[in-house]
CSV table of C-alpha atoms in Angstrom, one decimal:
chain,number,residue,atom,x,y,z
B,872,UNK,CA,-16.7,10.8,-23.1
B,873,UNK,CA,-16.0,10.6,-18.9
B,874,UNK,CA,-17.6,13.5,-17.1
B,875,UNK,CA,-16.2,15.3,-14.3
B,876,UNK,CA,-20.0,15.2,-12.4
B,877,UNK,CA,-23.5,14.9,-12.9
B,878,UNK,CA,-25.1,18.2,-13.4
B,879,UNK,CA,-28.5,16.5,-13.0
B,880,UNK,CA,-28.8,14.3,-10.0
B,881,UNK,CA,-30.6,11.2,-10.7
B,882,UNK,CA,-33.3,9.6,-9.2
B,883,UNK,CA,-32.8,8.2,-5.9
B,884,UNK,CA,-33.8,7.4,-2.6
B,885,UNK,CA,-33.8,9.7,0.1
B,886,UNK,CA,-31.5,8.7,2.9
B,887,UNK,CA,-32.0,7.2,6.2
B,888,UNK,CA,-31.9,9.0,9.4
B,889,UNK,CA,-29.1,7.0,10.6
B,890,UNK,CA,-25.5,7.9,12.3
B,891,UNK,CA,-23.6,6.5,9.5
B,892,UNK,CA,-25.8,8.2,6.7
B,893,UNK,CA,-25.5,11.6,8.6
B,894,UNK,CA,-21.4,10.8,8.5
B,895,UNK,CA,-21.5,10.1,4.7
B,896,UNK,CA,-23.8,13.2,3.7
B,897,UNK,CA,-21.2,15.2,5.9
B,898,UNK,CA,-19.1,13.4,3.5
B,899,UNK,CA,-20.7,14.5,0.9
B,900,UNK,CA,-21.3,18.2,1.9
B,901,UNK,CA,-16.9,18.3,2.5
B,902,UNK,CA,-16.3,16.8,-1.3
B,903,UNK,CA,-18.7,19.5,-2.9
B,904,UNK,CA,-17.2,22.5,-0.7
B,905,UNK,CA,-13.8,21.6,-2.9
B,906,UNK,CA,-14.9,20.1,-6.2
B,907,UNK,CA,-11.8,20.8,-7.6
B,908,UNK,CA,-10.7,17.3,-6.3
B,909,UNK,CA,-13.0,16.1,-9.0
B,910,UNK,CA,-10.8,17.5,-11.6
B,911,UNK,CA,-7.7,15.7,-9.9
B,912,UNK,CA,-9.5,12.3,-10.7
B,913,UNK,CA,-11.2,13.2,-14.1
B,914,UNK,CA,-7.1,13.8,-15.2
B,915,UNK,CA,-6.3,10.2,-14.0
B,916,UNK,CA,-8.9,8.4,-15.5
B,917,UNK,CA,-9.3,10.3,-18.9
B,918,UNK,CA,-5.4,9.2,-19.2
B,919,UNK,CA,-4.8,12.6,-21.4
B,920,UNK,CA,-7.5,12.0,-24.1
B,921,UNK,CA,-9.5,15.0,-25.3
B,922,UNK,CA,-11.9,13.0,-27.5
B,923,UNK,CA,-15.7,14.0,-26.5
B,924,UNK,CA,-16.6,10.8,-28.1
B,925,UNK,CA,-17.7,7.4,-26.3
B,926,UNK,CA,-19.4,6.0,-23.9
B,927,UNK,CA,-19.9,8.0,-20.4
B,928,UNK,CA,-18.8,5.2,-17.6
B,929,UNK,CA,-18.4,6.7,-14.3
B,930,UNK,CA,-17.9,9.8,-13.6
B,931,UNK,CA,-15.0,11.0,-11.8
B,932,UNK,CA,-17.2,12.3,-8.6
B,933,UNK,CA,-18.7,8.3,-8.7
B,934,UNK,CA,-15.6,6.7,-8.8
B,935,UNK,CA,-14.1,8.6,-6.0
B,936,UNK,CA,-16.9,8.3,-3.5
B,937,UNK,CA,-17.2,4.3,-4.6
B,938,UNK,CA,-13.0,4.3,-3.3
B,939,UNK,CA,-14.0,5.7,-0.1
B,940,UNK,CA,-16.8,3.3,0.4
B,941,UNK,CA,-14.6,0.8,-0.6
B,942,UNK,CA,-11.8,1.5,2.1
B,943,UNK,CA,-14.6,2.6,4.9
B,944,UNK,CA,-15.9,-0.1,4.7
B,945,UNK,CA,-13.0,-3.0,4.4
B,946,UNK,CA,-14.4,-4.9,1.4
B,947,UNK,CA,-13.5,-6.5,-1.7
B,948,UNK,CA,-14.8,-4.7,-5.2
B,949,UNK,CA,-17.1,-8.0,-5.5
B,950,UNK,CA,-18.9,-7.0,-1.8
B,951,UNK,CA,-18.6,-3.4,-3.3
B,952,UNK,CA,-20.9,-3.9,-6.3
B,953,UNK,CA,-23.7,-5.5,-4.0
B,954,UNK,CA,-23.7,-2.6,-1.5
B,955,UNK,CA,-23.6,-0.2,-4.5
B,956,UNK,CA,-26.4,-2.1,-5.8
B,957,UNK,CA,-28.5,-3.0,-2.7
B,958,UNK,CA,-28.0,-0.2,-0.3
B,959,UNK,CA,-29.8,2.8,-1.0
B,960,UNK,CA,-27.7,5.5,1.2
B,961,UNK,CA,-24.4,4.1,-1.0
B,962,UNK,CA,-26.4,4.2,-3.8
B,963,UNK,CA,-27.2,8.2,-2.9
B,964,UNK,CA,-23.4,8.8,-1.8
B,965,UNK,CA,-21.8,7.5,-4.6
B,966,UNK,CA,-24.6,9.9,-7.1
B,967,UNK,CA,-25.9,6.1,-9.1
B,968,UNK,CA,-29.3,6.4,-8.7
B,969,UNK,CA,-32.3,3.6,-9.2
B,970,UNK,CA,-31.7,0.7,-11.1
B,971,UNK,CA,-27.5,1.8,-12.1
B,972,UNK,CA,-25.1,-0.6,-11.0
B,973,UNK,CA,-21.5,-1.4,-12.3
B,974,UNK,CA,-19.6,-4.3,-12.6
B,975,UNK,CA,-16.7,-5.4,-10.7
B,976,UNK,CA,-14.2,-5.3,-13.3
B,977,UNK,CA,-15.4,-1.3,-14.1
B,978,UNK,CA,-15.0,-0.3,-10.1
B,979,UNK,CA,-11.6,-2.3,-9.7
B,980,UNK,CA,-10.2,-0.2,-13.0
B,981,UNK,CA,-11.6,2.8,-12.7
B,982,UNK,CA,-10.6,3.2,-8.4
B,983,UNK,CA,-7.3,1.9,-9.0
B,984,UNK,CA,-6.5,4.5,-12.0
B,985,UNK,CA,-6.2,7.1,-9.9
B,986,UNK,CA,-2.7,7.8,-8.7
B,987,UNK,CA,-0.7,8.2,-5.3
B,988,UNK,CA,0.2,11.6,-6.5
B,989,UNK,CA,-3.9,12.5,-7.2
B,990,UNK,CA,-4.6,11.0,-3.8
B,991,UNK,CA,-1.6,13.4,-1.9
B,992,UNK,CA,-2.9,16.6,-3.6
B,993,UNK,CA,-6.8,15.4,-2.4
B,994,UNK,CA,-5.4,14.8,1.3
B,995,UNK,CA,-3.5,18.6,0.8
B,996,UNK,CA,-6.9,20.0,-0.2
B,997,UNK,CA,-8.6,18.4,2.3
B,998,UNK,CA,-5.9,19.8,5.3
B,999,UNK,CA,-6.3,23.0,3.6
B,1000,UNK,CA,-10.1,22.9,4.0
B,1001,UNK,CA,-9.6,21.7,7.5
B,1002,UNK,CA,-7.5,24.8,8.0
B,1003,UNK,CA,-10.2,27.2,6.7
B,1004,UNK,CA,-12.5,26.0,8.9
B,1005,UNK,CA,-10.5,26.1,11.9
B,1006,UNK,CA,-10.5,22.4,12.3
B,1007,UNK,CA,-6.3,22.2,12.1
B,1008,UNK,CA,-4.2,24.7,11.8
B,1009,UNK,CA,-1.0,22.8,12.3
B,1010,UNK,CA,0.4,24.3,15.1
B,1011,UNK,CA,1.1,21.2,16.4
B,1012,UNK,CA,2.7,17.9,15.0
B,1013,UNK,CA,3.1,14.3,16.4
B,1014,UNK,CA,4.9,12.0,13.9
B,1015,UNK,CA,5.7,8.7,13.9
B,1016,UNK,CA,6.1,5.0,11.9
B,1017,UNK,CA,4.6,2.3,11.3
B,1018,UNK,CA,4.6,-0.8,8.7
B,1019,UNK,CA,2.0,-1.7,6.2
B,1020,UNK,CA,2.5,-5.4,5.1
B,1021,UNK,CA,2.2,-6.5,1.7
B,1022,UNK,CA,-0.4,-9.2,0.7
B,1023,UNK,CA,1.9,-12.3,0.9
B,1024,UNK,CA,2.6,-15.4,3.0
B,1025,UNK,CA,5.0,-15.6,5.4
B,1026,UNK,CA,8.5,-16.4,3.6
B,1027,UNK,CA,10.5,-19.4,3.5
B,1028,UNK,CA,13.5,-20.3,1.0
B,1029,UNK,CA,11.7,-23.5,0.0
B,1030,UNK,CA,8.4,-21.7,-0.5
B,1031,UNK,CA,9.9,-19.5,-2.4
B,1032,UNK,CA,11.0,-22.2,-4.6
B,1033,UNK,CA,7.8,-24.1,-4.7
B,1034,UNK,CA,6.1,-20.7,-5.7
B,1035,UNK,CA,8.7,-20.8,-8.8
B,1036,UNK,CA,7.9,-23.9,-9.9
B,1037,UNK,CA,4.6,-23.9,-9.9
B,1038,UNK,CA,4.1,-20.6,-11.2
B,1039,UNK,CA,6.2,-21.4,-14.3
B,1040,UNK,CA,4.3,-24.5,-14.9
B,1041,UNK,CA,1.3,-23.2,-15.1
B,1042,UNK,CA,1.9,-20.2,-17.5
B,1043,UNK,CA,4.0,-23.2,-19.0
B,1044,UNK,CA,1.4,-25.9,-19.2
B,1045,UNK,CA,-1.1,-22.8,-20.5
B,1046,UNK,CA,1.0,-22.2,-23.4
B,1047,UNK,CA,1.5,-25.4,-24.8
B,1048,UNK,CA,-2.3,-26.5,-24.5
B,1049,UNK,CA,-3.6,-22.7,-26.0
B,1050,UNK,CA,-0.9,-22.0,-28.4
B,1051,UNK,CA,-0.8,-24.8,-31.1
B,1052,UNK,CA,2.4,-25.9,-33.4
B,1053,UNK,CA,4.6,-24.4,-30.5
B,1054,UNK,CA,7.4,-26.8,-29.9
B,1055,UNK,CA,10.0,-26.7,-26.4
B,1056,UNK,CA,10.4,-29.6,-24.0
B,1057,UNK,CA,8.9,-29.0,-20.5
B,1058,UNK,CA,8.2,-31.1,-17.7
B,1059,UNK,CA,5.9,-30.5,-14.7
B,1060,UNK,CA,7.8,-30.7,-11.6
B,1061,UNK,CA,4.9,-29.0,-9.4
B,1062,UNK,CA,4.2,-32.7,-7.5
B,1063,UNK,CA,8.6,-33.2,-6.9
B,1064,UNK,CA,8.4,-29.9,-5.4
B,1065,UNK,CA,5.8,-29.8,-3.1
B,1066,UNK,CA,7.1,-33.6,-1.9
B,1067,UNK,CA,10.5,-31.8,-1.3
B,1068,UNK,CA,9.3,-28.5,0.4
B,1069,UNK,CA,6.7,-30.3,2.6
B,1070,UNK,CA,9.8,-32.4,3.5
B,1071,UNK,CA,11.9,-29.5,4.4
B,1072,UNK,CA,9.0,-28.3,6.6
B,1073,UNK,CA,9.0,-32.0,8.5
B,1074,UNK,CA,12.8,-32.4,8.5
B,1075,UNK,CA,14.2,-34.0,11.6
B,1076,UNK,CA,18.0,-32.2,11.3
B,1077,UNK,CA,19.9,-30.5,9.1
B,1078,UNK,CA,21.4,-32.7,7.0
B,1079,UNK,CA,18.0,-33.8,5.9
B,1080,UNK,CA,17.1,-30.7,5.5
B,1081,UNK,CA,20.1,-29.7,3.2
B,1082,UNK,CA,19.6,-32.8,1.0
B,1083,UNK,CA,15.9,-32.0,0.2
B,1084,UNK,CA,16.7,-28.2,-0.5
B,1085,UNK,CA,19.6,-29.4,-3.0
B,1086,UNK,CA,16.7,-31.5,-4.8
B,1087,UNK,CA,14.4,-28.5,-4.9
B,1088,UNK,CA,17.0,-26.1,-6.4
B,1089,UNK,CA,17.7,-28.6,-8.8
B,1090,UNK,CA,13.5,-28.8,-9.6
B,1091,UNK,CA,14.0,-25.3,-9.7
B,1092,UNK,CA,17.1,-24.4,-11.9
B,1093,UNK,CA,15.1,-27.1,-14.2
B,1094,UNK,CA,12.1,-25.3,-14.3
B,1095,UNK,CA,14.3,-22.0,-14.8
B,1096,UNK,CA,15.8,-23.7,-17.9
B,1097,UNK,CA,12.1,-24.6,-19.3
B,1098,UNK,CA,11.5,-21.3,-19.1
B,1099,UNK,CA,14.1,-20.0,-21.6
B,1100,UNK,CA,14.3,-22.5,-23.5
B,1101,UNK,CA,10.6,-21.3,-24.3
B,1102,UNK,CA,11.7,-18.0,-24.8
B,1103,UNK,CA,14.3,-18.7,-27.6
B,1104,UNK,CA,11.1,-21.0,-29.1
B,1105,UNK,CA,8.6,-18.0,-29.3
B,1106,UNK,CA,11.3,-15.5,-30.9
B,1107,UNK,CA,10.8,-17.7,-34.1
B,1108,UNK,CA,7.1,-18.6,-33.7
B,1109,UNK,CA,4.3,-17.2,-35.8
B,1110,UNK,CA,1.0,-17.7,-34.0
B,1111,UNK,CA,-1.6,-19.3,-36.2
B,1112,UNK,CA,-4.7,-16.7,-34.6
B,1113,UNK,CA,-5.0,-13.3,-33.1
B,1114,UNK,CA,-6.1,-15.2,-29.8
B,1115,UNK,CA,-2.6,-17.4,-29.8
B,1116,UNK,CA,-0.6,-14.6,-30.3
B,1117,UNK,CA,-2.0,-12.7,-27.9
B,1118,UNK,CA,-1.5,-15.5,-25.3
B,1119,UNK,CA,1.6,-16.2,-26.2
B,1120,UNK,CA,3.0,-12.6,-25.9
B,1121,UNK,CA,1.3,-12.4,-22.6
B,1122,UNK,CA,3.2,-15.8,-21.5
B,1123,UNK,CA,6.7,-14.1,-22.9
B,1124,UNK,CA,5.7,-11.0,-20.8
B,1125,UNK,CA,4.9,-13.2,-17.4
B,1126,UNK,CA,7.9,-15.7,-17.9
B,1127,UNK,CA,10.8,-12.5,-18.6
B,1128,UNK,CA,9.1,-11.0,-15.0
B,1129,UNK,CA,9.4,-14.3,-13.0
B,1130,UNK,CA,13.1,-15.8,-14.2
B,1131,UNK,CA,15.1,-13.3,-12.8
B,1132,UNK,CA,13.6,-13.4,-9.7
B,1133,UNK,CA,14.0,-17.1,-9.7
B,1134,UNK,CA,17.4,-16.8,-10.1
B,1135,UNK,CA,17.7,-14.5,-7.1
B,1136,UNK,CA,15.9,-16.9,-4.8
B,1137,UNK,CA,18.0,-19.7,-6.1
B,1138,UNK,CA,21.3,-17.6,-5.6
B,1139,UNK,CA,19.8,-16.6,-1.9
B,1140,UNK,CA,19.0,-19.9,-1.1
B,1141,UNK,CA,22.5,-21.1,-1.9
B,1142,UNK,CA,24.4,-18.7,0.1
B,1143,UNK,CA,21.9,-19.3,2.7
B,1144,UNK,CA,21.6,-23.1,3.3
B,1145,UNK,CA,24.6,-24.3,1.2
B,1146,UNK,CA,27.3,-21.7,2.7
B,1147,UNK,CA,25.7,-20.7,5.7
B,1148,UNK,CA,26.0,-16.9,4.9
B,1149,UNK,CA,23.7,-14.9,6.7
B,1150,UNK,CA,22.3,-13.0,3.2
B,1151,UNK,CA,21.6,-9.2,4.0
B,1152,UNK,CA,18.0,-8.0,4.0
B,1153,UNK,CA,18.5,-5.7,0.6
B,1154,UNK,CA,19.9,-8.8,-1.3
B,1155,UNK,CA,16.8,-10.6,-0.4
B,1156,UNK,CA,13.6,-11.4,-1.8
B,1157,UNK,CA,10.7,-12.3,0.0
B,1158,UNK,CA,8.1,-13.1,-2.9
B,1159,UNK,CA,7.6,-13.7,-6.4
B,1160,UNK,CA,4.5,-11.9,-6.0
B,1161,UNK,CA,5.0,-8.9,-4.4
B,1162,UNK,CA,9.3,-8.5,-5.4
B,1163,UNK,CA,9.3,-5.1,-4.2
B,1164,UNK,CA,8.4,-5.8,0.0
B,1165,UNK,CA,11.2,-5.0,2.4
B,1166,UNK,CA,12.0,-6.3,5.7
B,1167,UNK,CA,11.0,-4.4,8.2
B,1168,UNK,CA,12.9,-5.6,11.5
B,1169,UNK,CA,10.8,-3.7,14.6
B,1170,UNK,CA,13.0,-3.1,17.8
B,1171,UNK,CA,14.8,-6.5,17.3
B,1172,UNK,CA,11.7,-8.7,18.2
B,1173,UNK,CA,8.9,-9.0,15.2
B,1174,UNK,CA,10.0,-8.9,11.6
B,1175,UNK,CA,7.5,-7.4,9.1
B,1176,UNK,CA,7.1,-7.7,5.2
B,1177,UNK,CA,6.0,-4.9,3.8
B,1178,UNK,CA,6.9,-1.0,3.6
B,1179,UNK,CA,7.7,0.7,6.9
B,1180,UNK,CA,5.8,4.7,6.5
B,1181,UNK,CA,6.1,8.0,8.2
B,1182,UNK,CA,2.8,9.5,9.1
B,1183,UNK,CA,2.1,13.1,10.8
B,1184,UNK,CA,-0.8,14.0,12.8
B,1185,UNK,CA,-2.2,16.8,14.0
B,1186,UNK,CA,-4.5,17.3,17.2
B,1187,UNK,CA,-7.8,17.1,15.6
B,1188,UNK,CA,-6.3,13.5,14.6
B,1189,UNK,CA,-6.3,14.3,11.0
B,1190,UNK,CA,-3.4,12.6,9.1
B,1191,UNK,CA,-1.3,15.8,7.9
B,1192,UNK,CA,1.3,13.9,5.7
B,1193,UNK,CA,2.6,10.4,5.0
B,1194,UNK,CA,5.8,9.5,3.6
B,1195,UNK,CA,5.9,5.9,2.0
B,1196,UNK,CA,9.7,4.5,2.2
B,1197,UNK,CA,11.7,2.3,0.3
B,1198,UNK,CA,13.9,0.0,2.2
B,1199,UNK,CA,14.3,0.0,6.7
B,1200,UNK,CA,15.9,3.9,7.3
B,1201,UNK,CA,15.9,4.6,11.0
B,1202,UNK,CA,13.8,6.9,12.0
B,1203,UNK,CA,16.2,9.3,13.1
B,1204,UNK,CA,17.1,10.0,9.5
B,1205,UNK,CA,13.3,10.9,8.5
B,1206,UNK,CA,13.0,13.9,11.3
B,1207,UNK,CA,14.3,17.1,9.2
B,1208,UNK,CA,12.5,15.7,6.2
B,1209,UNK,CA,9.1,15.3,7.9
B,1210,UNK,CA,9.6,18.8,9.6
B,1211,UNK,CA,10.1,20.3,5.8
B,1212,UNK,CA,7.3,18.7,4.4
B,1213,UNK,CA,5.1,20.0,7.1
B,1214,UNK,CA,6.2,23.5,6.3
B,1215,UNK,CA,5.6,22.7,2.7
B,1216,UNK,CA,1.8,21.8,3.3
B,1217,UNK,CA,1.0,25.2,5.9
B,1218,UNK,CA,4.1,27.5,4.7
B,1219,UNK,CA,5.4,27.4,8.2
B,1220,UNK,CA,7.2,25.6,10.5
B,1221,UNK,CA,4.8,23.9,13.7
B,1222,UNK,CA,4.7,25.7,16.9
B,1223,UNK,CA,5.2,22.1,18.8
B,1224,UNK,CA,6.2,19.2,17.8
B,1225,UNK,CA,6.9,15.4,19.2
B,1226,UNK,CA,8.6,12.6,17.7
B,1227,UNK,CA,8.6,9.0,18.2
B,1228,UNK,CA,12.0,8.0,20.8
B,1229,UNK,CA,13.3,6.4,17.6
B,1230,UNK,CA,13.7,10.0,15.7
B,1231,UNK,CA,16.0,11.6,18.7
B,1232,UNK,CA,19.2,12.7,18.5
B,1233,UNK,CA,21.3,15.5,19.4
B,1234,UNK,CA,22.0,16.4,15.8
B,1235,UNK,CA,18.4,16.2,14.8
B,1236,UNK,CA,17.3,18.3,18.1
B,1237,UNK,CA,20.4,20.7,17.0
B,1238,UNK,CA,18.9,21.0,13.3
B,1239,UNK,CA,15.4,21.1,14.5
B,1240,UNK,CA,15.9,24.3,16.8
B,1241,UNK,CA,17.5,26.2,13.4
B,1242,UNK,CA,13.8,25.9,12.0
B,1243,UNK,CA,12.4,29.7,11.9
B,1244,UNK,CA,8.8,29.8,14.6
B,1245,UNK,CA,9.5,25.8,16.2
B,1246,UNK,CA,9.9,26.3,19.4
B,1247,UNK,CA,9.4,22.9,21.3
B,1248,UNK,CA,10.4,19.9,20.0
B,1249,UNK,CA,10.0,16.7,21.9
B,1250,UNK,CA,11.2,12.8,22.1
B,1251,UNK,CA,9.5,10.3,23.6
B,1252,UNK,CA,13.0,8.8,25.1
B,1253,UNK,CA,15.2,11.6,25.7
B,1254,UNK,CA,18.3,9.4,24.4
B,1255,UNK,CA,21.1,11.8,26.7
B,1256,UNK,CA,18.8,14.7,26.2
B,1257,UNK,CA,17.4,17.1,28.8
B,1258,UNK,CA,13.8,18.2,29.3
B,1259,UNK,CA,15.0,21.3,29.5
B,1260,UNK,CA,16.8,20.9,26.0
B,1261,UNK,CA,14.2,19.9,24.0
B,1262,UNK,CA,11.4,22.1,25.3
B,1263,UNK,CA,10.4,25.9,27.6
B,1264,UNK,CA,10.2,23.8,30.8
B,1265,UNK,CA,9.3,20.2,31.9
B,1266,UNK,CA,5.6,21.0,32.2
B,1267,UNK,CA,6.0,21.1,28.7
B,1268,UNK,CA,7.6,18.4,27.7
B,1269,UNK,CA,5.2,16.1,29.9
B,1270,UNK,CA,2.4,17.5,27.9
B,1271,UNK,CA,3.8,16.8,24.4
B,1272,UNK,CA,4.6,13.4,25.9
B,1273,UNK,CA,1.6,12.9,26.4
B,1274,UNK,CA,0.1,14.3,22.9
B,1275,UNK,CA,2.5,12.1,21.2
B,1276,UNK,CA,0.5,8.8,22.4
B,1277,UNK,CA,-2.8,10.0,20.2
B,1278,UNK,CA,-1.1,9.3,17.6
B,1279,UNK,CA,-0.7,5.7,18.3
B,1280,UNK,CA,-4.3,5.3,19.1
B,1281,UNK,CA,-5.0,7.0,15.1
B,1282,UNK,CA,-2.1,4.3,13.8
B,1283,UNK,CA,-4.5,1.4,15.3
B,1284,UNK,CA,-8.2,3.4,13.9
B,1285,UNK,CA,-6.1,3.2,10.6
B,1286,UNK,CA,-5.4,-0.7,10.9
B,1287,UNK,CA,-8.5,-2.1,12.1
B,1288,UNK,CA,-10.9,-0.1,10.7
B,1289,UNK,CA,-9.5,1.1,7.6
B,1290,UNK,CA,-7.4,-1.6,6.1
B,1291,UNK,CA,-4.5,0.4,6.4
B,1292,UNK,CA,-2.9,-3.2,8.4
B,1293,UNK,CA,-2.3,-4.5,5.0
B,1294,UNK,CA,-2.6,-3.9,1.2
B,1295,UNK,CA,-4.9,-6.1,-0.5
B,1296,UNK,CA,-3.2,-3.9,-4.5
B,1297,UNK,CA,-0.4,-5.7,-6.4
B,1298,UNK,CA,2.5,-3.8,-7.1
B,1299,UNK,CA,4.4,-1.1,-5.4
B,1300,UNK,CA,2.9,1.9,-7.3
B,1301,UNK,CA,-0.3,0.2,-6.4
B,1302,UNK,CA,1.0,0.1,-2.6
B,1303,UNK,CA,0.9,3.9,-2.6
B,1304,UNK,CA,-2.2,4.2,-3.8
B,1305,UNK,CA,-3.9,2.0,-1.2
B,1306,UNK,CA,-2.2,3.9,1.4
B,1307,UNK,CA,-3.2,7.0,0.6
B,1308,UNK,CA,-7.0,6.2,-0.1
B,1309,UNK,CA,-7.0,4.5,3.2
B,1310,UNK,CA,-5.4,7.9,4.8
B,1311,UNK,CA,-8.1,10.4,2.7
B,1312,UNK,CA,-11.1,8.1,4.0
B,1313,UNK,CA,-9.6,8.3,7.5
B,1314,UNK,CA,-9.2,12.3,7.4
B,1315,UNK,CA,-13.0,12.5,5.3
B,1316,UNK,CA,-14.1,10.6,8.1
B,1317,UNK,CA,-12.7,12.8,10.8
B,1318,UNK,CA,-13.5,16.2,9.4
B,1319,UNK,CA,-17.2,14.9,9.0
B,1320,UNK,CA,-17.7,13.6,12.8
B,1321,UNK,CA,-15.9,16.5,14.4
B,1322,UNK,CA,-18.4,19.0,12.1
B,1323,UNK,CA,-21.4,16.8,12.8
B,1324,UNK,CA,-19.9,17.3,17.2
């Protein structure tokens, strides 16, 4: 049975008298001053079982200490085994001992088990700790967005359709060579394809262009019609082992997820090039891969793919809240929310706070002001609004100009140093997850240098 902690430390290695080993003992110190986040995890990775039976694996206190390791320091789970197994201040943080290690597969299922809700309440506890020690008290707010891009390649109709083809061949191709006695026609098309979509890259006009793209949907619809045709085979078929059947449903699982987003890049691609119809961003997809990315279009110059998120800050430059969006909304629309949610975290309203320029408006200023103890609210671009509008006087408003610009410097700490640029998870719940484990090492990592100051 998973345990919450070990009650008996093993045997390990004292640590080093280095900066970074003071910073992770700090660490350590903050996560056992509010143990109760171990609790949060244990929940998550127990996946509501009660039986006491079974083997131990990691405790919930070693799988959350690996995660921030993990995100610290940028790495994959393979480069996360060998630091767990070769360095001995990792080996003391994360409470493995001599001569424990784990494999990759264990740290990659176990980290990623616990939830975006479980890593909000730990980032809650932690800003409450912060307030208790008079680190934060949220009296002051900066907000603003940002976009964290989803793990895919830059997006092209004819990519897209390459991606189909060969993606379908190969579960395709699988089947037919692991599953025995299984009949359907299928041809590999992956070679046509890439001819056609490496021709479309090189095309000297569009006409050429056109005629290669109307070959490659027509690879494509093929391929699409392989793929049910091999469908209406396996509703019939009885798998001669355990091991067939098992592939075989898997194939019936992967094919069902991919053909309706073929058909969506086929239909996009045809209003696209064929009609000339400029397709809106919410009837698009971008990739096979990662379906659920969104188009983020940035002031009308550089176009993102990924999720666009609302992050708070607070002047010790802990990360307060993050809000994780679904689609492009302007900013302006996110303003009263993100004032709410900060009073849902401290119980009252911020004494300051600035926005982005992108959140004003005189309907959100108007709104803003009904808020019970807010008492200066300030835009970066005053967008028709006074100084004296927004804020006591202009001395004011200069200063929460100016506090607004730290939080572009934390944005950047976030992307470069902890992976927070883009997210390495598949799938959109996944997204969340990596987002906020990148935003509770950021804020453990804060709390623990400005303790150790």
């Amino acid at each position: 049975m998973r345990k919450t902690r070990i009650q008996q430390l093993p045997l390990a290695e004292a640590t080093t008298d280095h900066p970074k080993a003071k910073e992770l003992a700090k660490i350590s110190e903050i996560l056992d001053d509010n143990s109760s986040i171990y609790d949060m995890v244990l929940q998550d990775l127990a996946g509501g079982c009660t039986n006491d039976a079974g083997a131990y694996g990691m405790t919930a206190e070693q799988v959350l200490r690996a995660a921030i390791i993990k995100q610290m320091e940028g790495c994959s789970y393979r480069a996360l085994t060998f630091h767990l197994a070769d360095s001995r201040v990792f080996g003391w943080f994360c409470r493995i001992g001599i001569g424990r290690t784990f494999k990759k597969s264990t740290l990659q299922r176990c980290i990623r088990s616990i939830s975006e809700t479980t890593w909000e309440k730990i980032n809650m506890v932690l800003v409450g700790y912060a307030n208790e020690q008079g680190i934060e008290k949220g009296r002051k707010a900066r907000v603003d967005c940002t976009v964290v891009e989803s793990n895919i390649h830059a997006p092209s109709d004819s990519s897209l359709l390459l991606d189909i083809v060969r993606v379908a061949a190969r579960i395709l191709d699988r089947v037919k060579n692991e599953v025995p006695g299984l009949v359907f026609s299928f041809s590999d098309h992956q070679r046509r394809a890439k001819r056609r979509a490496l021709g479309i890259m090189n095309a000297k006009n569009s006409k050429e262009r056109e005629k290669l793209y109307r070959d490659l949907v027509l690879v494509t619809e093929k391929t699409i019609g392989y793929g049910e045709r091999f469908l209406r085979a396996a509703q019939s078929f009885q798998a001669p082992s355990l091991e067939a059947h098992a592939q075989l449903a898997r194939s019936c699982e992967q094919i069902r997820e991919l053909l309706p987003l073929a058909r969506q890049v086929v239909c996009q691609t045809r209003r696209r090039v064929f009609e000339g119809e400029s397709v809106p961003a919410p009837d698009k997809i971008v990739s096979i891969f990662e379906p659920h990315t969104d188009i983020i279009r940035k002031d009308r110059r550089d176009t993102y793919y990924g999720h666009k998120i609302c992050i708070s800050g607070g002047a010790s430059n802990l990360i307060l809240d993050c809000v994780i969006l679904e689609g492009n909304p302007a900013d302006s629309e996110l303003t009263e929310q993100m004032l709410d949610r900060h009073a849902n975290i401290y119980g009252t309203y911020p004494l300051k706070v600035c926005f982005d320029g992108g959140f004003a408006s005189r309907s959100n200023l108007e709104r803003a002001r009904e808020k019970e103890g807010l008492k200066d609210i300030c835009f970066s671009k005053r967008r028709g609004l006074t100084e004296e509008e927004m804020c006591r006087s202009r001395w004011v408003y200069k200063q929460l100009r100016k506090f607004r610009a730290g939080i572009e410097s934390g944005i950047s700490w976030l992307k470069r140093c902890l992976g927070l640029d883009r997210c390495t998870w598949k799938g959109f719940a996944a997204f969340k997850r990596y987002v906020w484990s990148s935003i509770v090492s950021a804020n453990l990592l804060t709390l623990a240098r400005t303790q150790l100051a």
